[in-house]
PDB file of C-alpha atoms and ligand atoms in Angstrom:
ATOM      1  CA  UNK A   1      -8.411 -65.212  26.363  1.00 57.00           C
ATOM      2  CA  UNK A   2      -6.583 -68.471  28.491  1.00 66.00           C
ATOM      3  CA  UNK A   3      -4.301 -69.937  26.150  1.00 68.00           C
ATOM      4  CA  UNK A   4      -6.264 -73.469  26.713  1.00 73.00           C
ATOM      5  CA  UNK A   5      -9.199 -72.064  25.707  1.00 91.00           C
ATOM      6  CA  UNK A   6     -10.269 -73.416  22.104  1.00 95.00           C
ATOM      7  CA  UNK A   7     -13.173 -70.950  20.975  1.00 97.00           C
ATOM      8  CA  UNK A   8     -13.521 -67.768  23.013  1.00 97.00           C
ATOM      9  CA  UNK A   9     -16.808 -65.297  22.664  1.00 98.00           C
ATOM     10  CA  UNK A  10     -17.411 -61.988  23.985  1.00 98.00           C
ATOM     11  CA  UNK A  11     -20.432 -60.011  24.102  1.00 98.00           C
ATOM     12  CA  UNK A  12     -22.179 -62.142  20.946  1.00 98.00           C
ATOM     13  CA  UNK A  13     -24.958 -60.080  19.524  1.00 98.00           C
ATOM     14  CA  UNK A  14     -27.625 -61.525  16.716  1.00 98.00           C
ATOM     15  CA  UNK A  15     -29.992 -60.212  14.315  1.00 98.00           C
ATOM     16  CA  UNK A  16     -32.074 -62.503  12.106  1.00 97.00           C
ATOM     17  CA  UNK A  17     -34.102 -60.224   9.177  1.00 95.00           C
ATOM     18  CA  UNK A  18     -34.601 -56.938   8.551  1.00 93.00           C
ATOM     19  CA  UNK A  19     -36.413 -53.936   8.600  1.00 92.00           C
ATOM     20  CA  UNK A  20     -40.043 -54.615  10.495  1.00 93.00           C
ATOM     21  CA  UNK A  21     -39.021 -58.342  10.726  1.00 94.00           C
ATOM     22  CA  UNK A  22     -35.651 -57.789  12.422  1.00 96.00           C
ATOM     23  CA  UNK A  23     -35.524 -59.574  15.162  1.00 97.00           C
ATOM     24  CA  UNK A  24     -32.951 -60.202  17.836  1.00 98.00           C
ATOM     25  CA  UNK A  25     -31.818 -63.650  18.546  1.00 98.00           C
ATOM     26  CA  UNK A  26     -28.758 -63.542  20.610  1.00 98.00           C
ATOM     27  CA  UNK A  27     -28.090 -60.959  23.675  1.00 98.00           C
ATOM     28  CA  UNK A  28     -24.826 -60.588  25.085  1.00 98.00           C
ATOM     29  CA  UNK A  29     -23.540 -64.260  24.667  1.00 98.00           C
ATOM     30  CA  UNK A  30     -20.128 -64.985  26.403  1.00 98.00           C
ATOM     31  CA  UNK A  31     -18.098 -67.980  26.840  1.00 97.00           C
ATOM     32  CA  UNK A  32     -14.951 -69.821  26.869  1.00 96.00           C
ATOM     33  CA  UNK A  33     -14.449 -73.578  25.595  1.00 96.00           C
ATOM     34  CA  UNK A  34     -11.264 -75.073  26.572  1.00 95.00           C
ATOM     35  CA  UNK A  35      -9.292 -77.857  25.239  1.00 95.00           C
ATOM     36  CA  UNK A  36     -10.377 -81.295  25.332  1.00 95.00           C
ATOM     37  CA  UNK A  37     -13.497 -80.813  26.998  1.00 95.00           C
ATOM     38  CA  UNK A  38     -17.317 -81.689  26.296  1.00 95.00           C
ATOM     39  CA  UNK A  39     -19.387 -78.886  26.742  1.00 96.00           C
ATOM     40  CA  UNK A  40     -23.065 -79.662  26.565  1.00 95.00           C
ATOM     41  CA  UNK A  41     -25.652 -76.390  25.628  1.00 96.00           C
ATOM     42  CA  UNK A  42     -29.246 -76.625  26.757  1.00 95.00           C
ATOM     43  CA  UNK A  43     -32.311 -74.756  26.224  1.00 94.00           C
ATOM     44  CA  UNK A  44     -35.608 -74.608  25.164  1.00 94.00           C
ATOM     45  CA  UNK A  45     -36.870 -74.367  21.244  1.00 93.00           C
ATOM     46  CA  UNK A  46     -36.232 -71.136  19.813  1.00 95.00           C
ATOM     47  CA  UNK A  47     -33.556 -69.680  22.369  1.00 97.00           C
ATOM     48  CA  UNK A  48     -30.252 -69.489  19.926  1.00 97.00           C
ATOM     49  CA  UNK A  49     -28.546 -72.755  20.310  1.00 96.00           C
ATOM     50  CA  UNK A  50     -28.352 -73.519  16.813  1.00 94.00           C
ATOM     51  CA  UNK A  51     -27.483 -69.687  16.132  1.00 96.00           C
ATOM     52  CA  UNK A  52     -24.332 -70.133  18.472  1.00 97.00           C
ATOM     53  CA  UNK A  53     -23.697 -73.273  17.273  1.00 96.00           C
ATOM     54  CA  UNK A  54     -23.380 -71.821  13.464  1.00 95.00           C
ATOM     55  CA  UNK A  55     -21.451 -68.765  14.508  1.00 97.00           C
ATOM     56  CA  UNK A  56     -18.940 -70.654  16.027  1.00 97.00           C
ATOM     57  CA  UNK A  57     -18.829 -72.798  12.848  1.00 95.00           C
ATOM     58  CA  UNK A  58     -18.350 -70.403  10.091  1.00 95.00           C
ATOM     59  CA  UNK A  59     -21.152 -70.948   9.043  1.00 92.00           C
ATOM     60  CA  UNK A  60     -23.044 -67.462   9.138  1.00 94.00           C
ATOM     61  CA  UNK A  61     -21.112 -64.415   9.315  1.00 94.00           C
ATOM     62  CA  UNK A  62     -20.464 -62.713  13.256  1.00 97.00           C
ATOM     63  CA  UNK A  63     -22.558 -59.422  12.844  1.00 97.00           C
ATOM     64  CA  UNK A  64     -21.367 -57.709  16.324  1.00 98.00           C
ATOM     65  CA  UNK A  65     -19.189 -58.788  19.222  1.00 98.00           C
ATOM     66  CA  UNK A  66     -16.417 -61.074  19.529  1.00 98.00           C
ATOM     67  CA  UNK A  67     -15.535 -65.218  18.514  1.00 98.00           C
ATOM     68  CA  UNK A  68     -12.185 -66.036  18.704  1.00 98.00           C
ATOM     69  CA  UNK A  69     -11.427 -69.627  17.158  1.00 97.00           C
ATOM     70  CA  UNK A  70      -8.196 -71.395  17.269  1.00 96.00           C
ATOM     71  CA  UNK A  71      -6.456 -68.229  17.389  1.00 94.00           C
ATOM     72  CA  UNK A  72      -8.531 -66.309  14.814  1.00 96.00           C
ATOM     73  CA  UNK A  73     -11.189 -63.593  14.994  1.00 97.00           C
ATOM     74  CA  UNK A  74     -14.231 -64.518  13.204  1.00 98.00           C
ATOM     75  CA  UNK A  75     -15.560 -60.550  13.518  1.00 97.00           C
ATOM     76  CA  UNK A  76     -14.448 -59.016  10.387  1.00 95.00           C
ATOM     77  CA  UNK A  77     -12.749 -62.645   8.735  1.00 96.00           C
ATOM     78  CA  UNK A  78     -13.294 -63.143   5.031  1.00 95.00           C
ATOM     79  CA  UNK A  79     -15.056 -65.724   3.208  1.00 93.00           C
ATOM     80  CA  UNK A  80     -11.806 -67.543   2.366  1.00 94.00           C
ATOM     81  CA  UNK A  81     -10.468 -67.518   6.087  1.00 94.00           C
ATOM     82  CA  UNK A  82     -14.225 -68.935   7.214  1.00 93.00           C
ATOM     83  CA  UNK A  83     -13.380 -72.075   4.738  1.00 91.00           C
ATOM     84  CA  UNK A  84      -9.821 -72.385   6.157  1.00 91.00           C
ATOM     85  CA  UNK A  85     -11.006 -72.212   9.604  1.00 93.00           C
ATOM     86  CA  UNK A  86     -14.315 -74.546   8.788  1.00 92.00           C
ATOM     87  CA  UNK A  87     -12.086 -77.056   7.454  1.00 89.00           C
ATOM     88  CA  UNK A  88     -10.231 -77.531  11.204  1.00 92.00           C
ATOM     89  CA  UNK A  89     -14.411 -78.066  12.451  1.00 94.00           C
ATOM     90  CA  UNK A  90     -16.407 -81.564  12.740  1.00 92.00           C
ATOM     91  CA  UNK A  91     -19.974 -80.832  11.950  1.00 92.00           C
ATOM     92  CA  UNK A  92     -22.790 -83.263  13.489  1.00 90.00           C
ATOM     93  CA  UNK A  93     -26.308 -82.547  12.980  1.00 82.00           C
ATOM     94  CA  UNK A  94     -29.555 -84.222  14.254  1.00 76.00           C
ATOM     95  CA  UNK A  95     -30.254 -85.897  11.019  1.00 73.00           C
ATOM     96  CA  UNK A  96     -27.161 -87.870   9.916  1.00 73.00           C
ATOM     97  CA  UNK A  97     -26.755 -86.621   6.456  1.00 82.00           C
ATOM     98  CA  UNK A  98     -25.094 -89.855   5.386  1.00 90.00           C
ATOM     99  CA  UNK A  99     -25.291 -90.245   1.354  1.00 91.00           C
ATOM    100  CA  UNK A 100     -27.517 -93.260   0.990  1.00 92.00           C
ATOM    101  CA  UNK A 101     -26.067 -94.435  -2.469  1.00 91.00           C
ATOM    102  CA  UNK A 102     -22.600 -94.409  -0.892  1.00 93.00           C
ATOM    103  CA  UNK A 103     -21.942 -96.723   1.841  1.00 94.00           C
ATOM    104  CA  UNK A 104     -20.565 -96.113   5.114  1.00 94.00           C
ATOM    105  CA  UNK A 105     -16.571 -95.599   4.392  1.00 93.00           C
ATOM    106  CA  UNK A 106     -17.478 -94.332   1.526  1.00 92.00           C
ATOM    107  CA  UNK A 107     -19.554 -91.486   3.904  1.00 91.00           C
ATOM    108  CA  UNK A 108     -16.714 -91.086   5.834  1.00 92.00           C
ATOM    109  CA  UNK A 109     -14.337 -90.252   3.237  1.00 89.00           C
ATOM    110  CA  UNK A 110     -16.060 -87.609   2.889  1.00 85.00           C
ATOM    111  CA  UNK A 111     -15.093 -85.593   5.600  1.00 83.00           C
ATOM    112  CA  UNK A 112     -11.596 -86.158   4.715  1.00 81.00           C
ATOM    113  CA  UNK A 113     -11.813 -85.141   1.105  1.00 62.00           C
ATOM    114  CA  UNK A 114     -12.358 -81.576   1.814  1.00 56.00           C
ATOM    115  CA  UNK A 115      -8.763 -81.707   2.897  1.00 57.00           C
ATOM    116  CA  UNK A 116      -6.866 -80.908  -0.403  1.00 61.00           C
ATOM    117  CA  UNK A 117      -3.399 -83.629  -0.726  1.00 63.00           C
ATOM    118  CA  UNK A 118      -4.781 -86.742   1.097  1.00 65.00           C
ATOM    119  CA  UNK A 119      -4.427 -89.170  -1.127  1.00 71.00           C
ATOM    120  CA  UNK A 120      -7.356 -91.471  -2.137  1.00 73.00           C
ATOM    121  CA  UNK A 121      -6.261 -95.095  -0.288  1.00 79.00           C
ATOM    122  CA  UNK A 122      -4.933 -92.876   2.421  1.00 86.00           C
ATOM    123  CA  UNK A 123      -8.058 -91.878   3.050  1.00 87.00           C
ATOM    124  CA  UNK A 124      -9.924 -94.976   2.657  1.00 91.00           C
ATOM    125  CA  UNK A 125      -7.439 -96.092   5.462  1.00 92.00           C
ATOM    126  CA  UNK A 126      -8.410 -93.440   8.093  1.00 91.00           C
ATOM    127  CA  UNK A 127     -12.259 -93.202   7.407  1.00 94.00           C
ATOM    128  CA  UNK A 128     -11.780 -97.446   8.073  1.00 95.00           C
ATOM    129  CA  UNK A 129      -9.900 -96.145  11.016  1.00 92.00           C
ATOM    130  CA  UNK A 130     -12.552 -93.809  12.033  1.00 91.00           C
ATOM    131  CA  UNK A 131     -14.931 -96.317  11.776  1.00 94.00           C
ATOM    132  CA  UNK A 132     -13.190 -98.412  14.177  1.00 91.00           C
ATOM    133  CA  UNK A 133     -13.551 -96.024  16.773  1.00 86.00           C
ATOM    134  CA  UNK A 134     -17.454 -95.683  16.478  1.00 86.00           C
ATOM    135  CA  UNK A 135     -17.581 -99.466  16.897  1.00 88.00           C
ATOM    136  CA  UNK A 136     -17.934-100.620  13.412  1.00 94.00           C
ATOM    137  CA  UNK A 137     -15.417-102.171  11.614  1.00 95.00           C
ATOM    138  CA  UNK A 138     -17.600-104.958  10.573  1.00 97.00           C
ATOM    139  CA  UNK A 139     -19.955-102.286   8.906  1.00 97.00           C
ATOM    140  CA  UNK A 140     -18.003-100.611   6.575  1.00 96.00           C
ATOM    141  CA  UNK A 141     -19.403-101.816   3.462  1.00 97.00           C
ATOM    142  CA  UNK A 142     -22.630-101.226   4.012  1.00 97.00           C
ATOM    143  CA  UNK A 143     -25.499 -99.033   2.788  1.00 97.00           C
ATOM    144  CA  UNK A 144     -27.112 -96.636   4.856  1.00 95.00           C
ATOM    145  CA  UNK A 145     -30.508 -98.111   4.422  1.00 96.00           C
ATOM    146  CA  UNK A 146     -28.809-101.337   5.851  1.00 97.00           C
ATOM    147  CA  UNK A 147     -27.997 -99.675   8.940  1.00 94.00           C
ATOM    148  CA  UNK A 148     -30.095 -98.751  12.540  1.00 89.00           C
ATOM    149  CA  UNK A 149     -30.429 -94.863  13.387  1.00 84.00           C
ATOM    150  CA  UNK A 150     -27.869 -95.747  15.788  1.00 83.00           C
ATOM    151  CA  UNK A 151     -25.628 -97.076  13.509  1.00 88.00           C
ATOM    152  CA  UNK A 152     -26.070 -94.342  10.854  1.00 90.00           C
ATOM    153  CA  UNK A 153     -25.421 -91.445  13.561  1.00 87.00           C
ATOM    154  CA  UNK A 154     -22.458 -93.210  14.704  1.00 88.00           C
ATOM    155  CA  UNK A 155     -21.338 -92.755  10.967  1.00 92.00           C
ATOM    156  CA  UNK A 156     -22.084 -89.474  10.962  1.00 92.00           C
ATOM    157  CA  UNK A 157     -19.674 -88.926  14.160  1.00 90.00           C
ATOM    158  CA  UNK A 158     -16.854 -91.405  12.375  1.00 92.00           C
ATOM    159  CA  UNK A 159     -17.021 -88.721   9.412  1.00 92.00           C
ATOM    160  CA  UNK A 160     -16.916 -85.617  11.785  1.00 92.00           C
ATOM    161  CA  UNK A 161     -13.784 -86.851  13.358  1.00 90.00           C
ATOM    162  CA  UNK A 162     -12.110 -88.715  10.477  1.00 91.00           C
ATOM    163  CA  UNK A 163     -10.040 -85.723  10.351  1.00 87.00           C
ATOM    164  CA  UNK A 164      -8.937 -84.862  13.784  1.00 88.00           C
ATOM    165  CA  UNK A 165     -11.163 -81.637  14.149  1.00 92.00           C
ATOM    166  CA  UNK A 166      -9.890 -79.340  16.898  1.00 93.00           C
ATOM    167  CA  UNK A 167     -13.379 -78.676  18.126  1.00 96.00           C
ATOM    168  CA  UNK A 168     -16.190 -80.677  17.136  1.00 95.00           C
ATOM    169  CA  UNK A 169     -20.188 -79.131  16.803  1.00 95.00           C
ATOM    170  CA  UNK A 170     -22.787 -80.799  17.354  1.00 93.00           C
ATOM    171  CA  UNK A 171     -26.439 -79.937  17.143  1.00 92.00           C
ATOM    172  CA  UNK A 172     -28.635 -82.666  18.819  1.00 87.00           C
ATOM    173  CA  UNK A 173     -26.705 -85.408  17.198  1.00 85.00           C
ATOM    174  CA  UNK A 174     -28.537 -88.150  19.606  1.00 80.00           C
ATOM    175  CA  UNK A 175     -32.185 -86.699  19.302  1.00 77.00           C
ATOM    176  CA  UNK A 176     -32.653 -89.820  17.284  1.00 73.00           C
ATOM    177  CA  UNK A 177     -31.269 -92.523  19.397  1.00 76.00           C
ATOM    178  CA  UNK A 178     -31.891 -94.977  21.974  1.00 77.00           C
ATOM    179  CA  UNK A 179     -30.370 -94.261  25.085  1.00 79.00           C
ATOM    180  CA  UNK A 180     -27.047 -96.863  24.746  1.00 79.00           C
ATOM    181  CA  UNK A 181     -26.742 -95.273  21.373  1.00 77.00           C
ATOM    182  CA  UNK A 182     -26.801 -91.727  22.951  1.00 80.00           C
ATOM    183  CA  UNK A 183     -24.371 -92.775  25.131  1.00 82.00           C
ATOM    184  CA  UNK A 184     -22.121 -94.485  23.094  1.00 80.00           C
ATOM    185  CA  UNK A 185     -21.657 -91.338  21.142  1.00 81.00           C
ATOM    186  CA  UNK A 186     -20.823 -88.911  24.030  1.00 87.00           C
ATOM    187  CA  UNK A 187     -18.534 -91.016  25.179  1.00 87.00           C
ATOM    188  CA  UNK A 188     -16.433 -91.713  22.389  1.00 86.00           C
ATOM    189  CA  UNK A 189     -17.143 -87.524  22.322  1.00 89.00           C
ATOM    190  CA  UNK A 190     -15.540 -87.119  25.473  1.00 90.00           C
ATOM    191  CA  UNK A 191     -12.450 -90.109  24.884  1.00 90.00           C
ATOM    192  CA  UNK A 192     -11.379 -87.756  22.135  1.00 89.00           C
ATOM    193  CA  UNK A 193     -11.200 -85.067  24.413  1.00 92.00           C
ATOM    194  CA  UNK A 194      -8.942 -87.066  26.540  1.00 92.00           C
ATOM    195  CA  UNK A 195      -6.685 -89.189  23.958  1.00 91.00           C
ATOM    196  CA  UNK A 196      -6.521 -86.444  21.003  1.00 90.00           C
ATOM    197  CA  UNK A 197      -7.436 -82.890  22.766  1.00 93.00           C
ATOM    198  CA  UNK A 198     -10.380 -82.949  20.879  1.00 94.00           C
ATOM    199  CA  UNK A 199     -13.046 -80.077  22.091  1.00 96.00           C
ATOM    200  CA  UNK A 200     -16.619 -80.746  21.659  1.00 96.00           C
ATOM    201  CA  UNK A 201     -19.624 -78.560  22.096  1.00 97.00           C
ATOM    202  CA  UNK A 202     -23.192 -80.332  21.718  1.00 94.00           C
ATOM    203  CA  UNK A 203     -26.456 -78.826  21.655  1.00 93.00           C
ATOM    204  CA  UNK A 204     -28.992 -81.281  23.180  1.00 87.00           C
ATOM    205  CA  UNK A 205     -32.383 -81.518  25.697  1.00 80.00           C
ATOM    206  CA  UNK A 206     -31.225 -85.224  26.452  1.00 81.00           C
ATOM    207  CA  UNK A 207     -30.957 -85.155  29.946  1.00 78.00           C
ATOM    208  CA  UNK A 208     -29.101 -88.792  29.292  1.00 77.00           C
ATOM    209  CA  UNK A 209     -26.198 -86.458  28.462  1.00 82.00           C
ATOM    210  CA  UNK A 210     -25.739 -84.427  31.258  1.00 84.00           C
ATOM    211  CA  UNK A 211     -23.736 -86.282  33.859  1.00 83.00           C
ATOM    212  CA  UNK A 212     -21.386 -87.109  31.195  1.00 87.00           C
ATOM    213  CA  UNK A 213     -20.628 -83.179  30.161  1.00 92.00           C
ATOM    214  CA  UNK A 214     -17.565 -81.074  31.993  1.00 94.00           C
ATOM    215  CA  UNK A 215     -19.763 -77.800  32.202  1.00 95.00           C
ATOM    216  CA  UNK A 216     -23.006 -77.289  31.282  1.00 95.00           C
ATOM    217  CA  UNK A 217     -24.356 -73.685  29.566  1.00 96.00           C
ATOM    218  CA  UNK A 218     -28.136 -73.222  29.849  1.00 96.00           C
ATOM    219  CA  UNK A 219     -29.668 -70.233  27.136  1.00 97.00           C
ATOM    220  CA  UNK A 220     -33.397 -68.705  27.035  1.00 98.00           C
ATOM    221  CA  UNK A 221     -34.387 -66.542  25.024  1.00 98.00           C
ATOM    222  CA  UNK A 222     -30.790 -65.854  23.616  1.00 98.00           C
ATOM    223  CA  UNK A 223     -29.358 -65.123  26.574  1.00 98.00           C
ATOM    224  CA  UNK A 224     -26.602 -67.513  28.815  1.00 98.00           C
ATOM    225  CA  UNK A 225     -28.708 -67.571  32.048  1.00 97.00           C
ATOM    226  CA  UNK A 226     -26.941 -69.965  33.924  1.00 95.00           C
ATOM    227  CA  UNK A 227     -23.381 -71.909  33.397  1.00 94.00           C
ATOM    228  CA  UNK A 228     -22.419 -75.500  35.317  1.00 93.00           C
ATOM    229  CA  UNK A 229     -18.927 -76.683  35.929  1.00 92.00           C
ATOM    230  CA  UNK A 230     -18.549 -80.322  36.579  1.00 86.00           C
ATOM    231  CA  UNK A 231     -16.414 -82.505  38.372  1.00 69.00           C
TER     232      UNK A 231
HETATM  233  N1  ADP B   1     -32.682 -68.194   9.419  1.00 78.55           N
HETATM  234  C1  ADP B   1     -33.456 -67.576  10.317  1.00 78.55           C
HETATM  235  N2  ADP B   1     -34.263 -66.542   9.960  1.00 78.55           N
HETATM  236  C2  ADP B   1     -35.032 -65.898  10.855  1.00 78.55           C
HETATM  237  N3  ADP B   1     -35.084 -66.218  12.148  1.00 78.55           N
HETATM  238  C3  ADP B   1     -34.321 -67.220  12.578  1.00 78.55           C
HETATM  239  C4  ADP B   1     -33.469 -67.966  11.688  1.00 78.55           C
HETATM  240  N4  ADP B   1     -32.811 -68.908  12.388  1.00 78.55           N
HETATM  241  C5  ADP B   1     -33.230 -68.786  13.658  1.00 78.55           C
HETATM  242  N5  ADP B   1     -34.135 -67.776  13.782  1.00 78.55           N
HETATM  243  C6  ADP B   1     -34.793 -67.323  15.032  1.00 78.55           C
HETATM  244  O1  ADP B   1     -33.776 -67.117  16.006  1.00 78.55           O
HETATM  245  C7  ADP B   1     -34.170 -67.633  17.261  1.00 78.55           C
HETATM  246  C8  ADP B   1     -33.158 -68.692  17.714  1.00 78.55           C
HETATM  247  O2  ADP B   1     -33.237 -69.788  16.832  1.00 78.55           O
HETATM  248  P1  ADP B   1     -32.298 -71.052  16.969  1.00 78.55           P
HETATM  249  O3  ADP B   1     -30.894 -70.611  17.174  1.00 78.55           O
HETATM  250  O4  ADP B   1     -32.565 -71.938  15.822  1.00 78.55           O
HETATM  251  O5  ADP B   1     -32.840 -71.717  18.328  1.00 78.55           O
HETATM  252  P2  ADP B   1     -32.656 -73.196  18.906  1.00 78.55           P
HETATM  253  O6  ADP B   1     -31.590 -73.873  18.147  1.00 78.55           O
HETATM  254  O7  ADP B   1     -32.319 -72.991  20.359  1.00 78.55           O
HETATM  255  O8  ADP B   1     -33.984 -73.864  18.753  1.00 78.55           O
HETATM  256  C9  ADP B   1     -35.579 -68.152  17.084  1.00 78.55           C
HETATM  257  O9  ADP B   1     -36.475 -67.124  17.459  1.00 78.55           O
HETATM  258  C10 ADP B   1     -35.668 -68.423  15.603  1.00 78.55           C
HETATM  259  O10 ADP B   1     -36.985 -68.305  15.158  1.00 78.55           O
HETATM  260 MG1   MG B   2     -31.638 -75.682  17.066  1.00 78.55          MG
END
């Protein structure tokens, strides 16, 4: 593993059921993610983005081969090292998730409150903060249902970042967007790659996306069939 490299996997294998129903979903995945840059994974419906994406996360348990995170092997890691580890992740999915009774820095304090001993105006201050960086300040106060799709997703990203995730996941977090929205949101993806070292993979069919990603992984049918680098 290069000691830039951010999330390492080797030789990923994935089962989803049992017995009769078991059925393979991922076949030998490999790949490297290195610091501070935007990875973009691509793929038809049904070939194992989403599984990669949530085995990288912590959020299902690595049944054979290899994920190194930050450092860590997931292979073999307990429950209570997943939540450490999970807590260093930004999560953002396709559908926002924003709570629509709080409003939007209230959302985005949030994602810093699963960080124990941040105190409460402290993080009213960076979720504010965060919500300067997705462009809006002048929003802060309001409601989700008083927000565009845009707006809401760009919410979504303020909370994933609010607290300075080393890698940041993304499942087809601009499916729901115009295409200036889309954009808006892979590029503030990719400053935080530059200014804060920030590593993001994203899981999208938006071929908006593309020229903006550093290396581009393509999957079918749960295998990595072909692999980019850009400029
Ligand atoms: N929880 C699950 N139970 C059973 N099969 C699943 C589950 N999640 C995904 N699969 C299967 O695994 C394969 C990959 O799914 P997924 O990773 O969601 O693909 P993608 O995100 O590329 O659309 C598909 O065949 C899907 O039906
Ligand atoms: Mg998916």
């Amino acid at each position: 593993m290069d000691r830039e490299d951010i999330v390492s996997v080797q030789g990923l294998n994935h089962w989803f059921g049992t017995g009769e129903v078991r059925k393979q979903a991922l076949y030998d995945v490999s790949l490297a993610l290195k610091r501070g840059s935007l990875t973009v994974m691509m793929g038809p419906s049904g070939s194992g983005k989403t599984t990669v994406l949530t085995l990288i996360g912590c959020l299902r348990s690595v049944q054979e081969g290899s994920v190194r995170l930050l450092g860590q092997e997931l292979m073999g890691a307990t429950e209570a090292q997943l939540i450490l580890l999970r807590r260093r992740l930004g999560f953002i999915f396709q559908a926002h998730n924003l709570h629509e009774s709080l409003t939007a820095v209230q959302n985005v304090v949030m994602g810093v409150q699963v960080h124990p001993g941040i105190a409460d105006d402290t993080a009213e201050t960076a979720a504010a903060h965060a919500l300067g960086l997705v462009g809006l300040s002048d929003r802060i106060g309001y409601l989700p249902a008083n927000l565009s799709g845009g707006q809401k997703q760009r919410v979504a990203v303020a909370r994933a970042l609010v607290s300075t995730p080393a890698l940041v996941l993304a499942d087809e977090p601009t499916a729901a967007l115009d295409k200036d929205s889309a954009a808006e949101v892979v590029d503030l993806l990719k400053r935080m790659g530059k200014t804060r070292g920030t590593t993001t993979l994203l899981v999208t069919h938006d071929n908006r996306i593309l020229d903006r990603a550093d290396r581009i992984l393509s999957l079918e049918d749960g295998r990595i069939v072909k692999i980019e680098e850009r400029a």
